[in-house]
CSV table of C-alpha atoms and ligand atoms in Angstrom, one decimal:
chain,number,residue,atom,x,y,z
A,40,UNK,CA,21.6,6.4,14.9
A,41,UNK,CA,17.8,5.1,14.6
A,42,UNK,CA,17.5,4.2,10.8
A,43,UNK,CA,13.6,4.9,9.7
A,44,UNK,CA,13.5,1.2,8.8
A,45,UNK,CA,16.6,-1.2,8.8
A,46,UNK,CA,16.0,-3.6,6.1
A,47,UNK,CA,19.1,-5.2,6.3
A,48,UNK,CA,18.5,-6.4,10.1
A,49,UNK,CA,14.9,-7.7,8.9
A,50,UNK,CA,16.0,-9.8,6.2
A,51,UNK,CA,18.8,-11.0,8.8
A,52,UNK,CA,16.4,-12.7,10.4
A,53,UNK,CA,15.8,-14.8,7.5
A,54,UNK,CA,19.1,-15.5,6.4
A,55,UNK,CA,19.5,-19.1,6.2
A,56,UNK,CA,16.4,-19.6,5.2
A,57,UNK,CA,16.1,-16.7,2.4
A,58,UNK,CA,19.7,-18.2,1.2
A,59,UNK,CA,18.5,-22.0,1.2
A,60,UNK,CA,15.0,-20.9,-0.6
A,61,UNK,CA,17.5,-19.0,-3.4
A,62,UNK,CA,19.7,-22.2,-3.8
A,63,UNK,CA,16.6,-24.4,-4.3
A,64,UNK,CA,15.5,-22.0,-7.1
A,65,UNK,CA,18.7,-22.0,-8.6
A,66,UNK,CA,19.1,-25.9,-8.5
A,67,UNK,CA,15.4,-26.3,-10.2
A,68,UNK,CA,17.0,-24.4,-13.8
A,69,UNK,CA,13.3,-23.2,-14.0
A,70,UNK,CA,13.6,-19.1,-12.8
A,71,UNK,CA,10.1,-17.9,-14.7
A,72,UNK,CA,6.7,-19.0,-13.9
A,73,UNK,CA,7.1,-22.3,-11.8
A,74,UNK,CA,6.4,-23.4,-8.9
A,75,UNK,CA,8.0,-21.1,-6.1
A,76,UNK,CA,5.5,-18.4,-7.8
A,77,UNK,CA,2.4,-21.0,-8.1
A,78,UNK,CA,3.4,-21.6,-4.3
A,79,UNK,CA,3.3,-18.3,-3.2
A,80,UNK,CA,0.1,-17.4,-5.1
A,81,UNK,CA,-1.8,-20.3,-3.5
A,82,UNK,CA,-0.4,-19.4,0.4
A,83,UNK,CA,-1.1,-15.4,-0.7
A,84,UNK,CA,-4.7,-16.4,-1.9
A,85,UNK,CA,-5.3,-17.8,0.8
A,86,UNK,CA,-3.9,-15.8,3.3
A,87,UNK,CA,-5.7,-12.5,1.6
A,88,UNK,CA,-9.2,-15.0,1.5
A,89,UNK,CA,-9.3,-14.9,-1.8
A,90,UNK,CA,-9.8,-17.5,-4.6
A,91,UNK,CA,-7.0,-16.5,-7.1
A,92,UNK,CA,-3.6,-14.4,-6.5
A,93,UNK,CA,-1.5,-13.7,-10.1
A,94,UNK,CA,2.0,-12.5,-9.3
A,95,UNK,CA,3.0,-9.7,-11.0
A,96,UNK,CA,6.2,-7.5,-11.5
A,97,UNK,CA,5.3,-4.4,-8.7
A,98,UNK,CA,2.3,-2.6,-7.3
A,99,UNK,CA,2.2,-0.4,-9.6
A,100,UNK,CA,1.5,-3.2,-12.4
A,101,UNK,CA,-0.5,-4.9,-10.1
A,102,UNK,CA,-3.4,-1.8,-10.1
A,103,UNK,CA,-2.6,-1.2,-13.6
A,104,UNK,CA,-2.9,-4.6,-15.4
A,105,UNK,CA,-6.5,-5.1,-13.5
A,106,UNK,CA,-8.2,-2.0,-14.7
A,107,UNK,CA,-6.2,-3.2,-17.9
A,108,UNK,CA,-7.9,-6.3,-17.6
A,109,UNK,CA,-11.6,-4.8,-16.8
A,110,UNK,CA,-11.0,-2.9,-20.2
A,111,UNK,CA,-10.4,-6.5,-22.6
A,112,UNK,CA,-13.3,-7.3,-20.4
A,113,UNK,CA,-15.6,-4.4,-21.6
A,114,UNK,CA,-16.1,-3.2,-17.9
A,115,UNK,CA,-14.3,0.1,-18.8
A,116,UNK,CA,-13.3,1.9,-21.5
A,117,UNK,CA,-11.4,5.6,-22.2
A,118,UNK,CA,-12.2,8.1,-20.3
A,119,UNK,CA,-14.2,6.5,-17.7
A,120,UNK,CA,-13.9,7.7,-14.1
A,121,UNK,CA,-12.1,6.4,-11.2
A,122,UNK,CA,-12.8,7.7,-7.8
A,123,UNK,CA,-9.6,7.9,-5.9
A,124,UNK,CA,-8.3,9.5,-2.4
A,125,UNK,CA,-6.5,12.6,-3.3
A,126,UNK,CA,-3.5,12.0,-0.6
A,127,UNK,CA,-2.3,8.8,-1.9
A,128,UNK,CA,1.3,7.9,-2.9
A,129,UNK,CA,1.5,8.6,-6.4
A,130,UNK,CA,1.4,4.9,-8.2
A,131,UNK,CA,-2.6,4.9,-7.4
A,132,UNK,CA,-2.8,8.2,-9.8
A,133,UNK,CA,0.1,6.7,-12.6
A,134,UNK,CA,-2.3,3.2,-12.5
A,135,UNK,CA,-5.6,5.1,-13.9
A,136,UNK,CA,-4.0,7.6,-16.0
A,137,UNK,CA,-1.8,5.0,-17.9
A,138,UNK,CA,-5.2,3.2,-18.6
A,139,UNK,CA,-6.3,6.4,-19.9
A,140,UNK,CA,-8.9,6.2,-17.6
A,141,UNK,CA,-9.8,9.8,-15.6
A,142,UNK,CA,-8.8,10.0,-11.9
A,143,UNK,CA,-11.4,11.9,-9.7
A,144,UNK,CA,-9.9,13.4,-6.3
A,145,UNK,CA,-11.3,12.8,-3.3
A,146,UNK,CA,-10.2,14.4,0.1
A,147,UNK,CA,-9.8,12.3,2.8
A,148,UNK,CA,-11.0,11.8,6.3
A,149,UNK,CA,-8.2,14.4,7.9
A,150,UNK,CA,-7.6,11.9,11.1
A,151,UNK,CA,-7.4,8.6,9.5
A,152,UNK,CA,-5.7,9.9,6.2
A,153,UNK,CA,-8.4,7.4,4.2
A,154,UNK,CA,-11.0,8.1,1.4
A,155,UNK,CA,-14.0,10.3,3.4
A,156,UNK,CA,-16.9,8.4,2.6
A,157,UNK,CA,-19.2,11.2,2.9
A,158,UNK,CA,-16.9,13.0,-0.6
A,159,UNK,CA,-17.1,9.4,-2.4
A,160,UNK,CA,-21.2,9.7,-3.1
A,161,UNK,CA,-20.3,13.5,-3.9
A,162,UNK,CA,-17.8,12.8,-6.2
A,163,UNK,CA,-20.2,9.8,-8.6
A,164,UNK,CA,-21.3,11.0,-12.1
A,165,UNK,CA,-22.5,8.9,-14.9
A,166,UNK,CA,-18.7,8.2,-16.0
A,167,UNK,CA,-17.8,6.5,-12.8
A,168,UNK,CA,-17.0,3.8,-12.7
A,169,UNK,CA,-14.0,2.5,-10.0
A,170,UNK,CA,-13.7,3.3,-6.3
A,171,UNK,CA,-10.1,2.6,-6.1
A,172,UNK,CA,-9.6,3.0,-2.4
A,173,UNK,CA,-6.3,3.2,-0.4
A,174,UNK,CA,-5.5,1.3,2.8
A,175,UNK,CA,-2.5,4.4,3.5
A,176,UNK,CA,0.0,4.0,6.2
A,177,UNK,CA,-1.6,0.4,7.1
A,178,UNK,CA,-5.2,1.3,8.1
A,179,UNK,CA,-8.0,-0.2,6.4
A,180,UNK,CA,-10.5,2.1,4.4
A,181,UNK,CA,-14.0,2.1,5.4
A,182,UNK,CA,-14.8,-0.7,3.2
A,183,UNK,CA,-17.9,-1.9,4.2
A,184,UNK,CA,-19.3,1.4,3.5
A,185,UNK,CA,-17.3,1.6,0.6
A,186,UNK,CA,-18.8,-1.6,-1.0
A,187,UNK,CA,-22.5,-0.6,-0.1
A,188,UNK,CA,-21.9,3.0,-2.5
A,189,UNK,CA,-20.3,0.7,-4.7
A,190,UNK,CA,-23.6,-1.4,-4.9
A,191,UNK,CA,-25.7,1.0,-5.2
A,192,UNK,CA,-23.9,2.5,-8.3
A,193,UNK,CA,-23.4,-0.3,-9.5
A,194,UNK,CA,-19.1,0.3,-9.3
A,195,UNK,CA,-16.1,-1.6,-9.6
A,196,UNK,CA,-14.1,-1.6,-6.7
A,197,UNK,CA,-10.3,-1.9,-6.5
A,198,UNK,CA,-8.3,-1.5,-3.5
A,199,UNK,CA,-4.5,0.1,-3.1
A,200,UNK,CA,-3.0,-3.0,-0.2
A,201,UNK,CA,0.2,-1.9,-1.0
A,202,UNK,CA,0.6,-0.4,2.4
A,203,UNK,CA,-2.0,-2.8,4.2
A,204,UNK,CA,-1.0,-6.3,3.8
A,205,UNK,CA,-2.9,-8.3,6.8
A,206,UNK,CA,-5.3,-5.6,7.5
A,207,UNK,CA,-8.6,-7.0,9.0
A,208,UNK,CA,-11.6,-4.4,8.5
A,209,UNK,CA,-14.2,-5.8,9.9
A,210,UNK,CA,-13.2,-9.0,10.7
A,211,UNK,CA,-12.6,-9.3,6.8
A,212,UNK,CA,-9.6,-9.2,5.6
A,213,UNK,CA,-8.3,-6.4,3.2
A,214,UNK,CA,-8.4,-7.5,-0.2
A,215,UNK,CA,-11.6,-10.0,0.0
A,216,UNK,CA,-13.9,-6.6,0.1
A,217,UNK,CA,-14.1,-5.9,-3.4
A,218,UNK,CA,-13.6,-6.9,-6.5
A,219,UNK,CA,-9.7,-7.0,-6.7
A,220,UNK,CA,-6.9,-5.6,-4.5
A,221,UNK,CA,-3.2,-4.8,-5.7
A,222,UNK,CA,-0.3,-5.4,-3.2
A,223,UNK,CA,3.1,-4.4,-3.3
A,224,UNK,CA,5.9,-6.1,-2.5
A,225,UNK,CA,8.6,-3.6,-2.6
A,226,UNK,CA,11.2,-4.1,-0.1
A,227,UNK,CA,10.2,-1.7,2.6
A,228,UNK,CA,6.7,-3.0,2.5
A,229,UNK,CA,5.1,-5.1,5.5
A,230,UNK,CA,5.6,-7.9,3.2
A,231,UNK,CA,8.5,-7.2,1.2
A,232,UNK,CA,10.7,-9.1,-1.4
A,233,UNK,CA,14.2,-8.5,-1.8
A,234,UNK,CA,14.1,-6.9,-5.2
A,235,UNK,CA,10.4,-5.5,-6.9
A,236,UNK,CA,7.4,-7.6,-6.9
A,237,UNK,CA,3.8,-7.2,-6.8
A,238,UNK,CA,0.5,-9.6,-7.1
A,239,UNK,CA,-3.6,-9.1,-7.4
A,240,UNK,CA,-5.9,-11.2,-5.5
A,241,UNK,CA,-9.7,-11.6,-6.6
A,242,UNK,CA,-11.8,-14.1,-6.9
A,243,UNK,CA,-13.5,-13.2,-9.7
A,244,UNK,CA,-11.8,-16.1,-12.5
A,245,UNK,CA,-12.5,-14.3,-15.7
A,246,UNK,CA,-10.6,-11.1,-14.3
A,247,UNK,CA,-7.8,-13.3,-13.0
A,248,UNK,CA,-6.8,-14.9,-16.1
A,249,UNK,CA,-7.0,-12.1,-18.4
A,250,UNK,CA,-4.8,-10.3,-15.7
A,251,UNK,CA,-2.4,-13.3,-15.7
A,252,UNK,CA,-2.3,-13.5,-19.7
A,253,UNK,CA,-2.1,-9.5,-20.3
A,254,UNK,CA,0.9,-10.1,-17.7
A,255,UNK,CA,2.2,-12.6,-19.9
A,256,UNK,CA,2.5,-10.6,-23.6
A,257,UNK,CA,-1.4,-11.6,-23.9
A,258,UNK,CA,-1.0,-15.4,-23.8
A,259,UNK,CA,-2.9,-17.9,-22.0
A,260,UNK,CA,-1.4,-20.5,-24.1
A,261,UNK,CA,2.3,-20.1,-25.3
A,262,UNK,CA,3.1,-18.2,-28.4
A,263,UNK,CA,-0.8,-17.7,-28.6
A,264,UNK,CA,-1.8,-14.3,-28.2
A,265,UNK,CA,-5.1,-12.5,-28.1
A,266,UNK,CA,-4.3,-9.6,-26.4
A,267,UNK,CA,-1.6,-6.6,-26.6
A,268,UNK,CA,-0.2,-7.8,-23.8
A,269,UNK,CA,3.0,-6.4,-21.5
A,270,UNK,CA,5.9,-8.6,-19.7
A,271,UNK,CA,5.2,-8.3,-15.9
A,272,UNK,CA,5.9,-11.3,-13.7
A,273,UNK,CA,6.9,-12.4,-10.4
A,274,UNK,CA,9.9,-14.3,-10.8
A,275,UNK,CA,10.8,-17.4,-9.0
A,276,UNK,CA,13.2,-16.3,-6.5
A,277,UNK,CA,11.5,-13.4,-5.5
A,278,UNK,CA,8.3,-15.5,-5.0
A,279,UNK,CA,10.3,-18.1,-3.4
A,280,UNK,CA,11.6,-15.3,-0.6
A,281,UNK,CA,8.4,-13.8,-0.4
A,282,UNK,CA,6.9,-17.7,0.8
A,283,UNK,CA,9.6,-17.2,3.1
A,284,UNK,CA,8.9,-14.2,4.9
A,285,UNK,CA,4.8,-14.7,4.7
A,286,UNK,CA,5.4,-17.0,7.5
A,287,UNK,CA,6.1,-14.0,9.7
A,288,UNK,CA,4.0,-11.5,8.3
A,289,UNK,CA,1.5,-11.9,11.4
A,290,UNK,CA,3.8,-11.8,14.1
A,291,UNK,CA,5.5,-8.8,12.5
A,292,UNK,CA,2.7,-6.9,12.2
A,293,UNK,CA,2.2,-7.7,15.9
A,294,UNK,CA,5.1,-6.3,16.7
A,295,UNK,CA,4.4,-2.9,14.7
A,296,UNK,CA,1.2,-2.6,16.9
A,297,UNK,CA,2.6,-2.8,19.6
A,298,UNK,CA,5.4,0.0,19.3
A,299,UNK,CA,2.1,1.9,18.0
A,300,UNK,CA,1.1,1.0,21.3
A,301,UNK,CA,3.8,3.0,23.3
A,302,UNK,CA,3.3,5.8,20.8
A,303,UNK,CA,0.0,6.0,21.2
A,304,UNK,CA,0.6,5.4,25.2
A,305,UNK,CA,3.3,7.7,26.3
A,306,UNK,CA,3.4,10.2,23.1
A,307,UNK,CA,2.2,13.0,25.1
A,308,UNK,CA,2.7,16.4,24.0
A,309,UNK,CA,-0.2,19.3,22.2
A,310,UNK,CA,1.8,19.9,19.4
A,311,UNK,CA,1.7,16.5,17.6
A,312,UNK,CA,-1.5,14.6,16.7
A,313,UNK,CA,-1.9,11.2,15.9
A,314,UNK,CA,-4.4,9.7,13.7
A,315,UNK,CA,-7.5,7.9,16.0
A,316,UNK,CA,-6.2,4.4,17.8
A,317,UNK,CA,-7.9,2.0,15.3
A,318,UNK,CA,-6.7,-1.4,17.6
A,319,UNK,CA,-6.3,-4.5,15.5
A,320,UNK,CA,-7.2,-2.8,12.5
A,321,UNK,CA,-3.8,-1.5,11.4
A,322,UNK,CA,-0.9,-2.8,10.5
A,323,UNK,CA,1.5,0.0,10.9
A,324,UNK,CA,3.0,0.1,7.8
A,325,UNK,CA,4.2,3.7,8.5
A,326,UNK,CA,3.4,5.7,11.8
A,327,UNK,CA,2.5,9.0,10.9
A,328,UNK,CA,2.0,12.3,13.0
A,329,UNK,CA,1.0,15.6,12.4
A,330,UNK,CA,2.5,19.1,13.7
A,331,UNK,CA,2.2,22.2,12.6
A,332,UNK,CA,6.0,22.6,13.4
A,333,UNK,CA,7.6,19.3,11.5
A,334,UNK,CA,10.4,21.1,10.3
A,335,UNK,CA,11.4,21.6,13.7
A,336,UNK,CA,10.5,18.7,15.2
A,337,UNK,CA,12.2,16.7,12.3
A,338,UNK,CA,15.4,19.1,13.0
A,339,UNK,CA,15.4,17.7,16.5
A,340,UNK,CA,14.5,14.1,16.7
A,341,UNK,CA,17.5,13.9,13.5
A,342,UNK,CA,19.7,15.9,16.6
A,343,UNK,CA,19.4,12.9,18.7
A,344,UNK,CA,19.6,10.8,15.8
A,345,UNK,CA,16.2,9.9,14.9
A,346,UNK,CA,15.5,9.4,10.8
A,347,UNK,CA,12.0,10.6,10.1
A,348,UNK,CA,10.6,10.7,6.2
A,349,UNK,CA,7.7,12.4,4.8
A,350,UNK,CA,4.9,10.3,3.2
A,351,UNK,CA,4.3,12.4,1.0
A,352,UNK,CA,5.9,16.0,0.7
A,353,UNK,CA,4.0,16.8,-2.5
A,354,UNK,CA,0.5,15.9,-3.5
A,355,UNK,CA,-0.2,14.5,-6.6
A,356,UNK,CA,-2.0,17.2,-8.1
A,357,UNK,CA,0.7,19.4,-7.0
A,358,UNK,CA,3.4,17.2,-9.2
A,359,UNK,CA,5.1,18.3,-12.7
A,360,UNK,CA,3.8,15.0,-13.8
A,361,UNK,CA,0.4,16.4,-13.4
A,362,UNK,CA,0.3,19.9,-14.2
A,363,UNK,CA,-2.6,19.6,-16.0
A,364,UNK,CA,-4.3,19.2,-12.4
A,365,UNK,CA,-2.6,21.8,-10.7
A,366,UNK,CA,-5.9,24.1,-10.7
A,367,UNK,CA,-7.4,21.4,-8.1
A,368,UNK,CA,-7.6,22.8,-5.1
A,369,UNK,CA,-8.1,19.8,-2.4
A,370,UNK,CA,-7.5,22.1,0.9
A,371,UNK,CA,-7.8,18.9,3.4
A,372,UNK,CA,-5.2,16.9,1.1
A,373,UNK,CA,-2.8,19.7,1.6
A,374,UNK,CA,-3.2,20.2,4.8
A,375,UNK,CA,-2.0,16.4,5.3
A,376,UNK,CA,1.0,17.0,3.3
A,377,UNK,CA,2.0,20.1,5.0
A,378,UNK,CA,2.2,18.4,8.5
A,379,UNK,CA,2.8,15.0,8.7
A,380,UNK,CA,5.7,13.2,9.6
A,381,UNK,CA,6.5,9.4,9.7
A,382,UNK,CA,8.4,8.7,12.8
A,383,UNK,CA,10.5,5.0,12.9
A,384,UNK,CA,8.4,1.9,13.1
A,385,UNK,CA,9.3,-1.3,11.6
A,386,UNK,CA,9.3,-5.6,13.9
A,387,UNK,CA,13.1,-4.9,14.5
A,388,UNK,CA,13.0,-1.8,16.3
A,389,UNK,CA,14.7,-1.6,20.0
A,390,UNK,CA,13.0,-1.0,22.8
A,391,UNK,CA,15.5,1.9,23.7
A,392,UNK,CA,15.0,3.4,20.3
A,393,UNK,CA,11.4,3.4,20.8
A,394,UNK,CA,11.9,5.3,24.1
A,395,UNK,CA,13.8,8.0,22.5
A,396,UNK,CA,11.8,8.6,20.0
A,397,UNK,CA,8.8,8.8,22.2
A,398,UNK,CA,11.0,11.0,25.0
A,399,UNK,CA,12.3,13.3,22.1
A,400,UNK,CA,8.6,14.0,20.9
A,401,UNK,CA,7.7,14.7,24.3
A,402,UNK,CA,10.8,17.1,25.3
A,403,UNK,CA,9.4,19.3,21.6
A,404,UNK,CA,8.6,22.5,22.4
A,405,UNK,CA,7.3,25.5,20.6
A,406,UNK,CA,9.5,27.4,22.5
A,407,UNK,CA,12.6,26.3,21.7
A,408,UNK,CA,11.3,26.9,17.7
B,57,PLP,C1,-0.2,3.2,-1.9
B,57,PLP,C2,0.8,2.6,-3.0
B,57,PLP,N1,0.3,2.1,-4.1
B,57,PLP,C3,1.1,1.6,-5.0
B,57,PLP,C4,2.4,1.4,-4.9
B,57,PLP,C5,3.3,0.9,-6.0
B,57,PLP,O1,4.0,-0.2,-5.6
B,57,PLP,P1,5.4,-0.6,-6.3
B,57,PLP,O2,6.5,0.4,-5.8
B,57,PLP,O3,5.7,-2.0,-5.9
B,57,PLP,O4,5.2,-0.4,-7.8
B,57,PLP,C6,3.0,1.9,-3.7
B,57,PLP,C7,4.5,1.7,-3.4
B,57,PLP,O5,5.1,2.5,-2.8
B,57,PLP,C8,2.2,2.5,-2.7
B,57,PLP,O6,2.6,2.9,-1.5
């Protein structure tokens, strides 16, 4: 059996050292907001090249609290429009609409998966007010362009990392582009805790403290509070596990390129594409291909054995959730859902896993469907 991801063998790794970090938390009596989490914010700030990083309870929080935040701020306010890539997992949509803020669907560039740059300048009206950009699968968005329409239209930006963590675009790192980035920490993620977890990194001040107070039930100073705030926080063993396995966030995202590598090397067959090779400026989060036959081609790498997922089966204008935007028709958007198909990838992988995967995609055949 090749499991998608095997989280269990990469937090192996780590064992002793996830165990001893857990031990010291629980022999400091101090489990909220001390300093494992003031730790990892200062090594994530710095690691994203940012000034400020306030640890919060997922991704999903992490996107929602800071256009929260731009709202007590006076940046935003009901109604206002956020620019968003239409094929994004669906926390990116939940963040504006629980702000009560108007999500605007873009369609993506159909090889990279990413906001189309071309549909942003489109999409602008005289509500807009947020590019919120997604770095999907691992690849950066095409920020620099990004920030220049920003500029020009004088537009927050946000960006989705929750997929990207130690993406370069540029030479830049993802999340010192714009004005804030969110980041998940979810277990599966590139960086990922071993429960949920979820920070922002900007280094604008003002936006970072009213993130960290709204965070805190509105309280900069205890049992003073000036705004409604919610309860989302990193806690300190989480953030003392995620300090942990920062260490090796580099060397695995090395090793994630280079099984994309082999893909891209010896995958080799006219009835599977794969998004442009972007080098260095991926981290591989997923590894996602498209065919016009992925229910066969699932069918028969899971006959030798091979787990493959969908990311995602169902748009988000397609979901219950949103009915109200089921009218939308984004033809590129569900193209991309129809096809892809997110084959194994993850810095434990075997090299003999990785050849079957690669000689199963090869041996596919239309023929046999
Ligand atoms: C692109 C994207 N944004 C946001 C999130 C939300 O993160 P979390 O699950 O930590 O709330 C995810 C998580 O899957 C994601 O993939």
């Amino acid at each position: 059996m090749i499991p998608f991801l095997d989280l269990k063998a990469i937090n192996s790794r780590h064992k002793q050292e996830l165990i001893e970090a857990c031990s010291n938390v629980i022999d400091s009596g101090w489990y909220i907001q001390g300093q494992y989490l003031n730790n990892f914010e200062r090594e994530f700030a710095e690691y994203c090249d940012s000034d400020h990083c306030i640890g919060v309870a997922n991704g999903l929080d992490a996107l929602t609290l800071t256009m929260r935040a731009w709202k007590e701020l006076g940046k935003l306010k009901d109604g206002d429009e956020v620019l968003v890539p239409a094929n994004t997992y669906i926390a990116t949509i939940l963040s504006v609409t629980e702000n009560r803020l108007t999500p605007i669907f873009v369609e993506p560039d159909p090889f990279t998966f990413n906001i189309d740059v071309k549909n942003i300048e489109k999409a602008i009206t005289s509500r807009t007010k947020v590019i919120l950009p997604v770095h999907l699968y691992g690849r950066s968005a095409p920020m620099r362009e990004i920030m220049a329409i920003a500029k020009v239209y004088d537009l927050l930006v946000l960006e989705d990392g929750a997929q990207a963590h130690g993406v370069f675009c540029d030479g830049k790192m993802v999340g010192s582009w714009s004005d804030a980035a969110a980041f998940s920490f979810y277990p599966g993620k590139n960086l990922g805790a071993l429960g949920d977890a979820g920070a922002v990194v900007t280094s604008d001040s003002a936006l970072a403290n009213t993130i960290r107070a709204i965070g805190n039930y509105g309280s900069e100073r205890k049992y003073v509070n000036n705004i409604k705030g919610v309860n989302s926080r990193l806690d300190e063993i989480q953030a003392a596990m995620l300090s942990v396995k920062l260490k090796t966030l580099d060397s695995d995202n090395n090793r994630r390129r280079a099984i994309a590598k082999e893909y891209y090397k010896r995958i080799d067959n006219p009835n599977i594409r794969i998004a442009p090779l972007d080098g260095l400026n991926n981290v591989y989060h997923l590894f996602v291909i498209s065919t016009m036959f992925r229910e066969e081609l699932a069918t028969l790498l899971s006959s030798h054995g091979i787990q493959t997922l969908i990311h995602y089966p169902i748009p988000s204008h397609g979901q219950l959730a949103y009915r109200e935007l089921g009218h939308l028709s984004l033809p590129i958007t569900e193209k991309i859902h129809q096809e892809i198909l997110s084959l194994p990838i993850s810095p434990v992988m075997e090299t003999a896993h990785i050849d079957l995967v690669i000689d199963v995609c090869n041996s596919f055949s239309v023929s046999n469907v």
